[in-house]
Coordinates of C-alpha atoms in Angstrom, one line a residue:
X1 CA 93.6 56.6 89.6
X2 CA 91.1 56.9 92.1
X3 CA 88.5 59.0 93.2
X4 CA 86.7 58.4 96.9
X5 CA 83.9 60.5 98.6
X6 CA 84.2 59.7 102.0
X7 CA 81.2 59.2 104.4
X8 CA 80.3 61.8 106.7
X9 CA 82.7 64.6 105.9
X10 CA 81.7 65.0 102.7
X11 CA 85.1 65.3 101.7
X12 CA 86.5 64.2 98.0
X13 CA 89.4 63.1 97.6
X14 CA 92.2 61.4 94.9
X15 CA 94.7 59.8 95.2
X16 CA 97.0 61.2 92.7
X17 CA 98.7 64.9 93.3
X18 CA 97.8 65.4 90.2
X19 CA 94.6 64.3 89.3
X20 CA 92.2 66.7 87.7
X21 CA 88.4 66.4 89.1
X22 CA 86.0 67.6 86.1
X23 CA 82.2 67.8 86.6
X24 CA 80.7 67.1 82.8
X25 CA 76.6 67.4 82.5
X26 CA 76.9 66.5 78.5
X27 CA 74.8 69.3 78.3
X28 CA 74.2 72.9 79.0
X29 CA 73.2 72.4 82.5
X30 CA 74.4 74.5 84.9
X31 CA 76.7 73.2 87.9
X32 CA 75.6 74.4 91.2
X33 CA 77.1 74.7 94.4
X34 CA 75.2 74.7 97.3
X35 CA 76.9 75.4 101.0
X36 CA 76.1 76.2 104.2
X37 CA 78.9 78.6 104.5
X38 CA 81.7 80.1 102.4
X39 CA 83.0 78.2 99.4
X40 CA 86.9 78.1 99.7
X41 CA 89.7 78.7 97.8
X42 CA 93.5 78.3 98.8
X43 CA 95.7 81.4 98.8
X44 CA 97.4 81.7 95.7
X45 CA 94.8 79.4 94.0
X46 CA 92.7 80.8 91.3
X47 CA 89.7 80.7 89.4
X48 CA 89.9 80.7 85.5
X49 CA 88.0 81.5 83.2
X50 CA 88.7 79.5 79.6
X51 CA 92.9 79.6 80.6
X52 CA 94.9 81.8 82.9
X53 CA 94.1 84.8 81.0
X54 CA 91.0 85.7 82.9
X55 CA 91.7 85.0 86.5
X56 CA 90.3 85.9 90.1
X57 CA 93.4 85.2 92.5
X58 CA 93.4 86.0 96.2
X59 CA 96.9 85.5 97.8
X60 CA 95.3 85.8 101.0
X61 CA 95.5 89.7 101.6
X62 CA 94.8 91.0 98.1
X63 CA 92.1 90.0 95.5
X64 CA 93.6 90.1 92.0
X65 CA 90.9 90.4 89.0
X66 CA 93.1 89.6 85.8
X67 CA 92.1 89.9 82.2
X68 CA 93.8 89.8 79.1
X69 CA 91.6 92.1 76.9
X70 CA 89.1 94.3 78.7
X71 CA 87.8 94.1 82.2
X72 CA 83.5 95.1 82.0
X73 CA 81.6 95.7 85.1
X74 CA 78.2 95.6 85.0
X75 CA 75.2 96.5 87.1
X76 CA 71.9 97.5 87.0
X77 CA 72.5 100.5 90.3
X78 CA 75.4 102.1 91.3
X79 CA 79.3 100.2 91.3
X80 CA 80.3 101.4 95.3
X81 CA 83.4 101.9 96.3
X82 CA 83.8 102.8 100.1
X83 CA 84.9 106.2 101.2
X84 CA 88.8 106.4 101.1
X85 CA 89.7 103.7 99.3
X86 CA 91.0 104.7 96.1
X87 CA 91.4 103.5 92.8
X88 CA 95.2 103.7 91.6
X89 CA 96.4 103.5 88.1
X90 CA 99.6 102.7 87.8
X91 CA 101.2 103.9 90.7
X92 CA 99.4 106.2 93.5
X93 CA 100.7 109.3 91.7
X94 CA 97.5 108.9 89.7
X95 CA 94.6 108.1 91.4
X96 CA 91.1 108.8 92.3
X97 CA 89.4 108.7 95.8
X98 CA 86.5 109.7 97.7
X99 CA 86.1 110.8 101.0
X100 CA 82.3 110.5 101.4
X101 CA 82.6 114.6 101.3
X102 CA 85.3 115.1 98.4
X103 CA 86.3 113.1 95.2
X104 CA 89.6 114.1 94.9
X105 CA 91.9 113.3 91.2
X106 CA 95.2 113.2 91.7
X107 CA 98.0 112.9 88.8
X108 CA 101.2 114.3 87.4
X109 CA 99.2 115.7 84.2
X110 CA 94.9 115.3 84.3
X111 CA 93.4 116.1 80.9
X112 CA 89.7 116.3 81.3
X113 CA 88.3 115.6 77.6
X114 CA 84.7 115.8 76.7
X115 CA 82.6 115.5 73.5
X116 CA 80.1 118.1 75.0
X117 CA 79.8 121.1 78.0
X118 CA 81.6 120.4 81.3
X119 CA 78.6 122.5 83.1
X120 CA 79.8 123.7 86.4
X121 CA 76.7 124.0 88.6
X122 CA 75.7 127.8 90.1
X123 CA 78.3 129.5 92.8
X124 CA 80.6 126.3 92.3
X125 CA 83.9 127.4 91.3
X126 CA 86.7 126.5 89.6
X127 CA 89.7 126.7 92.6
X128 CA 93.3 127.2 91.7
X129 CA 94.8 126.1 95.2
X130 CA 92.9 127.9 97.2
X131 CA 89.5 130.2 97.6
X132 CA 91.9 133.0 96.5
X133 CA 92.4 132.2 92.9
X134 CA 89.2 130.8 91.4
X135 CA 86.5 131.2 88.7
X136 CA 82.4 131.0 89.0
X137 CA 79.0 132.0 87.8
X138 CA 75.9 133.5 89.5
X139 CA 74.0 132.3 87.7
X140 CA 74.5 135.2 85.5
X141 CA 77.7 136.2 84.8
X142 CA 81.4 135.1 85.3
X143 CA 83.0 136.1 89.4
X144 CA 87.1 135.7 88.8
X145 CA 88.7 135.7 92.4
X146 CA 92.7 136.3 92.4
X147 CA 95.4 137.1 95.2
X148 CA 91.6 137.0 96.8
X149 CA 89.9 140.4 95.5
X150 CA 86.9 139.2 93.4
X151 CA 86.0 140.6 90.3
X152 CA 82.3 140.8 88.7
X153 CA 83.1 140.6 84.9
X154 CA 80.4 142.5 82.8
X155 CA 77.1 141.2 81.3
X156 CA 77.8 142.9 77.5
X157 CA 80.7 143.6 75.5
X158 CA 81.6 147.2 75.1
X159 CA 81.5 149.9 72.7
X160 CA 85.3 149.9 70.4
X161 CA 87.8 151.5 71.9
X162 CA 86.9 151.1 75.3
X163 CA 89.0 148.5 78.2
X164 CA 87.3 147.2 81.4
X165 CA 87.3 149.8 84.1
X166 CA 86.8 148.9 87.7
X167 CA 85.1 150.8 90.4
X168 CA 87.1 150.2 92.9
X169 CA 84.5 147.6 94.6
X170 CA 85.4 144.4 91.7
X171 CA 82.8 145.4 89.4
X172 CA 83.8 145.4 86.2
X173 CA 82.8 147.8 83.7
X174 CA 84.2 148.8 79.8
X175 CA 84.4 152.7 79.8
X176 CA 87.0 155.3 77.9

């Protein structure tokens, strides 16, 4: 088979369907492409990696990034991803998403597991649904918030025998 360069388009070309073009430097010298503009790639046509099994695809409206093991990103700042776009898993039942304001975790069952504190900052709270049913700190003790009437829990336990008392303004108090 045969393989032509032709003059002034630069283009290369074989001409056998089927011909593989490989670039050898006998070496480990790198092989550079240098362009003006964009380097293209077909839809549907991918780049490998070793064999099919780690792939970048673009089908022409959506970028696939396949691996068969684990997928690593790296970077030395921040990963971005722009405000509302999500990242699905699975299905978009579970997914996470930003809106620039909000990060928002959605799921049919989230289990938040840690090997240390989740610390809540100062008068952020906890919301069950709404403002209405929610839990907080001051900074120096624990504010619960249900059907909306907020309750200031004490500072110290109580003497036995005593139950929390309230004086009719949400504090909290332990009293006979």
């Amino acid at each position: 088979n045969n393989l032509s360069i032709a003059g002034e388009t630069g283009t290369i070309t074989t001409d056998s369907s089927n011909m593989a073009i490989t670039f050898d430097t006998h070496g480990t010298g790198d092989i550079n492409l240098t362009a003006g503009a964009d380097v293209n790639l077909p839809a549907d046509i991918g780049l490998t990696f070793g064999d099919d099994g780690e792939k970048i695809e673009g089908d022409g409206t959506d970028l696939t990034i396949a691996s068969s093991n684990d997928l690593n990103l790296t970077a030395t700042t921040d990963i971005n991803v722009p405000a509302n776009v999500g990242m699905t898993f699975g299905n978009d039942a579970e997914k996470i998403e930003g809106d620039g304001t909000d990060l928002t975790i959605s799921g049919n069952n989230i289990k938040l597991t840690a090997v240390a504190d989740v610390i809540i900052p100062t008068n952020v709270g906890l919301h069950f649904t709404d403002a209405n049913e929610k839990i907080e700190s001051d900074g120096s003790k624990l504010i619960l918030t249900s059907g909306g009437t907020t309750f200031n829990l004490p500072t110290s336990d109580g003497s036995s025998g005593q139950a929390l008392v309230t004086d009719g303004a949400g504090t909290l108090s332990f009293d006979t």
